[in-house]
mmCIF file of C-alpha atoms in Angstrom:
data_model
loop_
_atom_site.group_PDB
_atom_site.id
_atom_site.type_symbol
_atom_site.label_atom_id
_atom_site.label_comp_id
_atom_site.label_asym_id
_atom_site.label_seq_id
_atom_site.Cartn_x
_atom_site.Cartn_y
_atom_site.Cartn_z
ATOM 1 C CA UNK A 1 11.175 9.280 0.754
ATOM 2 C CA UNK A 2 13.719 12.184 1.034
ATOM 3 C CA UNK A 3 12.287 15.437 3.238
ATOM 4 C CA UNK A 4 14.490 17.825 1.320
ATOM 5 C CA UNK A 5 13.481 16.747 -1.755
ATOM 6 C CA UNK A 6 10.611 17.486 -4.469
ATOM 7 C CA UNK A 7 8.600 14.973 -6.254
ATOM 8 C CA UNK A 8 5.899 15.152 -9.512
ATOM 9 C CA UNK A 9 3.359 12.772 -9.597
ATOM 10 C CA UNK A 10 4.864 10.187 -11.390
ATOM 11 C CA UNK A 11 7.839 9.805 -9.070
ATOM 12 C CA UNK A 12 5.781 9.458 -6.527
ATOM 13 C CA UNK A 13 3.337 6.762 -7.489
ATOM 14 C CA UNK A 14 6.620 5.091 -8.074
ATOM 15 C CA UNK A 15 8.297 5.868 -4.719
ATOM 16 C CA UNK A 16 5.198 4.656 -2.762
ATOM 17 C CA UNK A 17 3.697 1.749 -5.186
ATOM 18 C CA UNK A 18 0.470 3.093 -6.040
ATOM 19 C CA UNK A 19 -1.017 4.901 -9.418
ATOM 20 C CA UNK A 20 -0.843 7.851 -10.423
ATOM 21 C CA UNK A 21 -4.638 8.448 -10.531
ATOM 22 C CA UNK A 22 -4.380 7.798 -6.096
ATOM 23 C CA UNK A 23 -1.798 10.401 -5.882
ATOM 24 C CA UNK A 24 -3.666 12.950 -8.276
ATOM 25 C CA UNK A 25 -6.938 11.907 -6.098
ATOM 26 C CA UNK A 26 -4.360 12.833 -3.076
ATOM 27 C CA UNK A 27 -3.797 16.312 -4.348
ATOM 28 C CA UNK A 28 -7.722 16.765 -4.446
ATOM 29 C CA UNK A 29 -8.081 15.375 -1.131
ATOM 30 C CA UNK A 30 -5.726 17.796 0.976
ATOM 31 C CA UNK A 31 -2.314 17.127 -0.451
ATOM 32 C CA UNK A 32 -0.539 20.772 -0.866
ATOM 33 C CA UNK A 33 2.093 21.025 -3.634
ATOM 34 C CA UNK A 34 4.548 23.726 -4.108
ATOM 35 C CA UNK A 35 2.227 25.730 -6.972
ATOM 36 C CA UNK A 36 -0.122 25.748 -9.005
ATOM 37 C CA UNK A 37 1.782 24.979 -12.025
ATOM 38 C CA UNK A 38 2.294 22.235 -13.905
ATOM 39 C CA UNK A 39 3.890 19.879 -13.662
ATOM 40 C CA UNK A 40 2.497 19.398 -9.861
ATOM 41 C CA UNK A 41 5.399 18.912 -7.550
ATOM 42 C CA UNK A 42 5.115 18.212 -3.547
ATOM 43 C CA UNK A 43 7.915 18.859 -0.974
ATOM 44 C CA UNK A 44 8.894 15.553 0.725
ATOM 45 C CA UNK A 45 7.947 16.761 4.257
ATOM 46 C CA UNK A 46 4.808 17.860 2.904
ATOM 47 C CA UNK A 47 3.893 14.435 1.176
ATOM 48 C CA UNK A 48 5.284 12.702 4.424
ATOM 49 C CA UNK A 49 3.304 14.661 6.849
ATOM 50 C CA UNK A 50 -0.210 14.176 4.745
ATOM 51 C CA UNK A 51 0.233 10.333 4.640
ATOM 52 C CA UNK A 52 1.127 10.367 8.433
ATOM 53 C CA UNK A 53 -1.696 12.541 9.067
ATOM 54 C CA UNK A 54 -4.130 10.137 6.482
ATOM 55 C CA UNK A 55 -3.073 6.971 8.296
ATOM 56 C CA UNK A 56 -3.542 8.163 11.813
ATOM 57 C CA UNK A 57 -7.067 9.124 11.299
ATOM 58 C CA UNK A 58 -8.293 5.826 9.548
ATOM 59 C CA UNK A 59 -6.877 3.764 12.828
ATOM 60 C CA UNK A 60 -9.605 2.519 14.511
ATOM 61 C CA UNK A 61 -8.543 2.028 18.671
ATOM 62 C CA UNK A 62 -10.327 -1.152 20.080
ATOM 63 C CA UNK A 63 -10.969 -0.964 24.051
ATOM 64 C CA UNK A 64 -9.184 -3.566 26.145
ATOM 65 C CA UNK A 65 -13.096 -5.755 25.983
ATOM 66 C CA UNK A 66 -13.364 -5.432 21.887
ATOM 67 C CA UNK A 67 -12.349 -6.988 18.676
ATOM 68 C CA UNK A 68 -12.215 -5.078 14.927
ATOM 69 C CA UNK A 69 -14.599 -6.204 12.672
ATOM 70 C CA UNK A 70 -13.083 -6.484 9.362
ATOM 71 C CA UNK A 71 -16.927 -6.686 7.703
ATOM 72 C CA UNK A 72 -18.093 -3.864 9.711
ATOM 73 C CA UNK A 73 -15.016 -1.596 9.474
ATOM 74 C CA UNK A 74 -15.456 -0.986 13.570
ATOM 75 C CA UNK A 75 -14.297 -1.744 16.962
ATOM 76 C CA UNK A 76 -17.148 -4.129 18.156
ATOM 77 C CA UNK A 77 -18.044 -6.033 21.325
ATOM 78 C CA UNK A 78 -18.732 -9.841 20.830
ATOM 79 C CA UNK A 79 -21.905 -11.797 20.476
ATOM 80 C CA UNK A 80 -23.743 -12.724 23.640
ATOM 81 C CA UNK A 81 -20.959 -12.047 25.185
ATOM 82 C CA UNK A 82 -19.105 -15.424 24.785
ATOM 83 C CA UNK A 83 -15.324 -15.507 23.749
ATOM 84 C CA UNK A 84 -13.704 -18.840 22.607
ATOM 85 C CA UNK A 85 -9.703 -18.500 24.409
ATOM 86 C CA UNK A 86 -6.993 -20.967 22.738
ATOM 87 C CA UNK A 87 -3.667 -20.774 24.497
ATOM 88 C CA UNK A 88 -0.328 -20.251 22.185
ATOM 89 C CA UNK A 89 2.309 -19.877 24.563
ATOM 90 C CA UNK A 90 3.362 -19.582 28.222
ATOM 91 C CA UNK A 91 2.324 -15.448 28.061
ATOM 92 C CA UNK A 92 -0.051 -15.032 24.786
ATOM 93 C CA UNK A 93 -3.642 -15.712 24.219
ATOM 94 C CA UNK A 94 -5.301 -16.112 21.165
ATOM 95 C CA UNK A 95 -9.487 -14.792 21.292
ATOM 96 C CA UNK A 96 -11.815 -15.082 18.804
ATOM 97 C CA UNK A 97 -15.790 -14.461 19.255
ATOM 98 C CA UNK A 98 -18.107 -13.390 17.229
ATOM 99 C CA UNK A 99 -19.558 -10.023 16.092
ATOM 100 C CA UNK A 100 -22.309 -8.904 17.645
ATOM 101 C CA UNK A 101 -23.963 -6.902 14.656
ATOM 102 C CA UNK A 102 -23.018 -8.725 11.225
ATOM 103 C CA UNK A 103 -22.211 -11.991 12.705
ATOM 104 C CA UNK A 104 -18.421 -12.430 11.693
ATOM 105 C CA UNK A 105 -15.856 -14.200 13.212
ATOM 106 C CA UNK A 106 -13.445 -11.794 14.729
ATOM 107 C CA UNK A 107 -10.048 -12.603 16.069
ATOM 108 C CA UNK A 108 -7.589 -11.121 18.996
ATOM 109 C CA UNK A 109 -4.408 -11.646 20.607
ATOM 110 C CA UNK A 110 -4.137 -10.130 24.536
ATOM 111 C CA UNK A 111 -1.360 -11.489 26.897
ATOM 112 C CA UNK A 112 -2.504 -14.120 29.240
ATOM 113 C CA UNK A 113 -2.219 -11.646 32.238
ATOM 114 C CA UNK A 114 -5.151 -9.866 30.715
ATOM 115 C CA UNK A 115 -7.718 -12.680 30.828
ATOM 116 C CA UNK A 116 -8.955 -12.080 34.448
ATOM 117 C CA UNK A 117 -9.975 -8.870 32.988
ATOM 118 C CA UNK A 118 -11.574 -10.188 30.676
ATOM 119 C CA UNK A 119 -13.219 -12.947 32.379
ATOM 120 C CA UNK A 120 -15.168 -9.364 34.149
ATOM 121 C CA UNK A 121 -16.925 -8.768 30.648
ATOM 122 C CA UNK A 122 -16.755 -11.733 28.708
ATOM 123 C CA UNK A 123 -17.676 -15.716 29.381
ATOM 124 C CA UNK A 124 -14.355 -17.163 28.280
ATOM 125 C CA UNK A 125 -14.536 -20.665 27.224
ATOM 126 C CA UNK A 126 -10.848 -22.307 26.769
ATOM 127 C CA UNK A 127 -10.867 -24.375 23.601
ATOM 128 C CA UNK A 128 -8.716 -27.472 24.257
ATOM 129 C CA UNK A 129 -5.117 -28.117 22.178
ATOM 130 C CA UNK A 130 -5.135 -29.463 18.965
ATOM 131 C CA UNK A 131 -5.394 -33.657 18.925
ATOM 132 C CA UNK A 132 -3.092 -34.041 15.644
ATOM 133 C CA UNK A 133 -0.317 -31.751 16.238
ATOM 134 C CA UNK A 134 2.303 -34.028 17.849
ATOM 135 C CA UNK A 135 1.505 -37.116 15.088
ATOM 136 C CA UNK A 136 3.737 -37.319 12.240
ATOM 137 C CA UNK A 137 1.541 -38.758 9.723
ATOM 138 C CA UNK A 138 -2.190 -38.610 10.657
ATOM 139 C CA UNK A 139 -4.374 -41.258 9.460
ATOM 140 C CA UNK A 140 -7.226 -38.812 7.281
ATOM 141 C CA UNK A 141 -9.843 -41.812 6.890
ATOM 142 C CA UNK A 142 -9.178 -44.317 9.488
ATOM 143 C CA UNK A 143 -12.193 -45.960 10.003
ATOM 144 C CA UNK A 144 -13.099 -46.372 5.684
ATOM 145 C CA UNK A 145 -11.615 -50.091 5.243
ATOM 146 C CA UNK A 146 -11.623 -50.268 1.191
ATOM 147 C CA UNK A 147 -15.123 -49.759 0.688
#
Protein backbone atom coordinates (compact mmCIF):
# COMPACT_ATOMS: atom_id res chain seq x y z
CA UNK A 1 0.00 0.00 0.00
CA UNK A 2 1.44 3.25 -1.53
CA UNK A 3 0.87 6.62 0.89
CA UNK A 4 0.86 8.90 -2.11
CA UNK A 5 -1.48 7.11 -3.83
CA UNK A 6 -5.47 6.87 -4.22
CA UNK A 7 -7.48 3.78 -4.22
CA UNK A 8 -11.53 2.92 -5.11
CA UNK A 9 -12.98 0.21 -3.46
CA UNK A 10 -12.26 -2.41 -5.65
CA UNK A 11 -8.51 -1.88 -5.65
CA UNK A 12 -8.51 -2.04 -2.37
CA UNK A 13 -10.32 -5.21 -1.45
CA UNK A 14 -7.74 -6.45 -3.84
CA UNK A 15 -4.65 -4.80 -2.30
CA UNK A 16 -5.59 -6.06 1.22
CA UNK A 17 -7.49 -9.57 0.43
CA UNK A 18 -10.80 -8.92 1.68
CA UNK A 19 -14.37 -8.05 -0.15
CA UNK A 20 -15.53 -5.35 -1.22
CA UNK A 21 -18.66 -5.37 1.02
CA UNK A 22 -15.68 -5.10 4.36
CA UNK A 23 -14.19 -2.15 2.78
CA UNK A 24 -17.65 -0.42 1.91
CA UNK A 25 -18.63 -1.51 5.71
CA UNK A 26 -15.07 0.36 6.42
CA UNK A 27 -16.22 3.57 4.87
CA UNK A 28 -19.41 3.40 7.20
CA UNK A 29 -17.39 2.64 10.10
CA UNK A 30 -14.91 5.75 10.15
CA UNK A 31 -12.97 5.34 6.96
CA UNK A 32 -12.71 9.06 5.32
CA UNK A 33 -12.38 9.17 1.51
CA UNK A 34 -11.41 12.07 -0.55
CA UNK A 35 -15.37 13.11 -1.47
CA UNK A 36 -18.39 12.38 -1.60
CA UNK A 37 -18.53 11.34 -5.10
CA UNK A 38 -18.59 8.40 -6.73
CA UNK A 39 -16.66 6.40 -7.39
CA UNK A 40 -15.37 6.46 -3.52
CA UNK A 41 -11.65 6.87 -3.48
CA UNK A 42 -9.33 6.92 -0.13
CA UNK A 43 -5.81 8.46 0.11
CA UNK A 44 -3.26 5.73 1.02
CA UNK A 45 -2.19 7.44 4.30
CA UNK A 46 -5.67 7.77 5.13
CA UNK A 47 -6.58 3.98 4.54
CA UNK A 48 -3.18 3.13 6.32
CA UNK A 49 -3.73 5.20 9.33
CA UNK A 50 -7.57 3.79 9.89
CA UNK A 51 -6.38 0.11 9.76
CA UNK A 52 -3.45 1.01 12.17
CA UNK A 53 -5.77 2.81 14.29
CA UNK A 54 -8.60 -0.38 13.92
CA UNK A 55 -5.96 -2.94 14.87
CA UNK A 56 -4.52 -1.18 17.84
CA UNK A 57 -7.77 -0.88 19.57
CA UNK A 58 -8.97 -4.60 19.15
CA UNK A 59 -5.45 -5.75 20.96
CA UNK A 60 -6.25 -7.05 24.04
CA UNK A 61 -2.86 -6.57 26.67
CA UNK A 62 -2.64 -9.65 29.06
CA UNK A 63 -0.83 -8.80 32.56
CA UNK A 64 2.40 -10.65 33.24
CA UNK A 65 -0.19 -13.40 35.67
CA UNK A 66 -2.89 -13.91 32.61
CA UNK A 67 -3.64 -15.88 29.56
CA UNK A 68 -6.21 -14.73 26.43
CA UNK A 69 -9.12 -16.62 26.21
CA UNK A 70 -9.84 -17.30 22.69
CA UNK A 71 -13.74 -18.39 23.79
CA UNK A 72 -14.12 -15.45 25.92
CA UNK A 73 -12.43 -12.83 23.69
CA UNK A 74 -10.48 -11.52 27.13
CA UNK A 75 -7.40 -11.42 29.12
CA UNK A 76 -8.33 -13.94 31.96
CA UNK A 77 -6.69 -15.31 35.10
CA UNK A 78 -6.61 -19.20 35.37
CA UNK A 79 -8.80 -21.64 37.17
CA UNK A 80 -8.12 -22.21 40.84
CA UNK A 81 -5.22 -20.84 40.28
CA UNK A 82 -3.23 -23.91 39.02
CA UNK A 83 -0.91 -23.62 35.87
CA UNK A 84 0.45 -26.82 34.17
CA UNK A 85 4.52 -25.54 33.08
CA UNK A 86 6.21 -27.85 30.24
CA UNK A 87 9.76 -26.82 29.54
CA UNK A 88 10.84 -26.25 25.63
CA UNK A 89 14.19 -25.03 25.84
CA UNK A 90 17.10 -23.88 28.03
CA UNK A 91 15.22 -20.06 28.31
CA UNK A 92 11.35 -20.65 27.19
CA UNK A 93 8.42 -21.96 29.01
CA UNK A 94 5.42 -23.19 27.67
CA UNK A 95 1.96 -22.51 30.29
CA UNK A 96 -1.23 -23.63 29.80
CA UNK A 97 -4.18 -23.54 32.58
CA UNK A 98 -7.41 -23.24 32.37
CA UNK A 99 -10.01 -20.41 32.18
CA UNK A 100 -11.47 -19.44 35.04
CA UNK A 101 -14.99 -18.33 33.60
CA UNK A 102 -15.86 -20.61 30.44
CA UNK A 103 -13.59 -23.37 31.29
CA UNK A 104 -11.16 -23.42 28.17
CA UNK A 105 -7.87 -24.46 27.88
CA UNK A 106 -5.68 -21.47 27.43
CA UNK A 107 -2.08 -21.48 26.42
CA UNK A 108 1.19 -19.11 27.10
CA UNK A 109 4.72 -18.83 26.42
CA UNK A 110 6.90 -16.56 29.24
CA UNK A 111 10.76 -17.01 29.45
CA UNK A 112 11.89 -19.28 32.14
CA UNK A 113 13.29 -16.26 34.17
CA UNK A 114 9.71 -15.27 34.69
CA UNK A 115 8.47 -18.37 36.53
CA UNK A 116 9.52 -17.27 40.10
CA UNK A 117 7.11 -14.60 39.40
CA UNK A 118 4.82 -16.56 38.66
CA UNK A 119 5.21 -19.16 41.17
CA UNK A 120 3.91 -15.64 43.55
CA UNK A 121 0.34 -16.00 41.87
CA UNK A 122 0.03 -19.22 40.42
CA UNK A 123 0.66 -23.09 41.75
CA UNK A 124 2.91 -24.21 38.91
CA UNK A 125 2.98 -27.83 38.40
CA UNK A 126 5.94 -28.95 35.86
CA UNK A 127 4.54 -31.57 33.51
CA UNK A 128 7.32 -34.12 32.88
CA UNK A 129 9.02 -34.60 29.06
CA UNK A 130 7.42 -36.53 26.63
CA UNK A 131 8.19 -40.64 27.01
CA UNK A 132 8.12 -41.30 23.03
CA UNK A 133 10.06 -38.54 21.65
CA UNK A 134 13.57 -40.05 21.42
CA UNK A 135 12.06 -43.69 19.93
CA UNK A 136 12.14 -44.10 16.33
CA UNK A 137 9.30 -46.31 15.81
CA UNK A 138 6.94 -46.55 18.84
CA UNK A 139 5.18 -49.68 19.41
CA UNK A 140 1.11 -48.16 19.33
CA UNK A 141 -0.42 -51.54 20.82
CA UNK A 142 2.22 -53.37 22.59
CA UNK A 143 0.60 -55.32 24.96
CA UNK A 144 -2.56 -56.68 22.16
CA UNK A 145 -0.80 -60.15 21.12
CA UNK A 146 -3.16 -61.10 17.96
CA UNK A 147 -6.27 -61.23 19.71
Amino acid sequence: MKQAATYDVAEMAKLLGTHRNTVRRWLKDGLQPLDDVRPIVVHGSELKAFLTKRRKARRNACAPDEFFCFRCRAPRRAAAGMVDVRHRTATVAALTGLCATCGTPMHRTVRRTALPALAESYDLQTLAPERLNGCTAPSLNGDLKGE
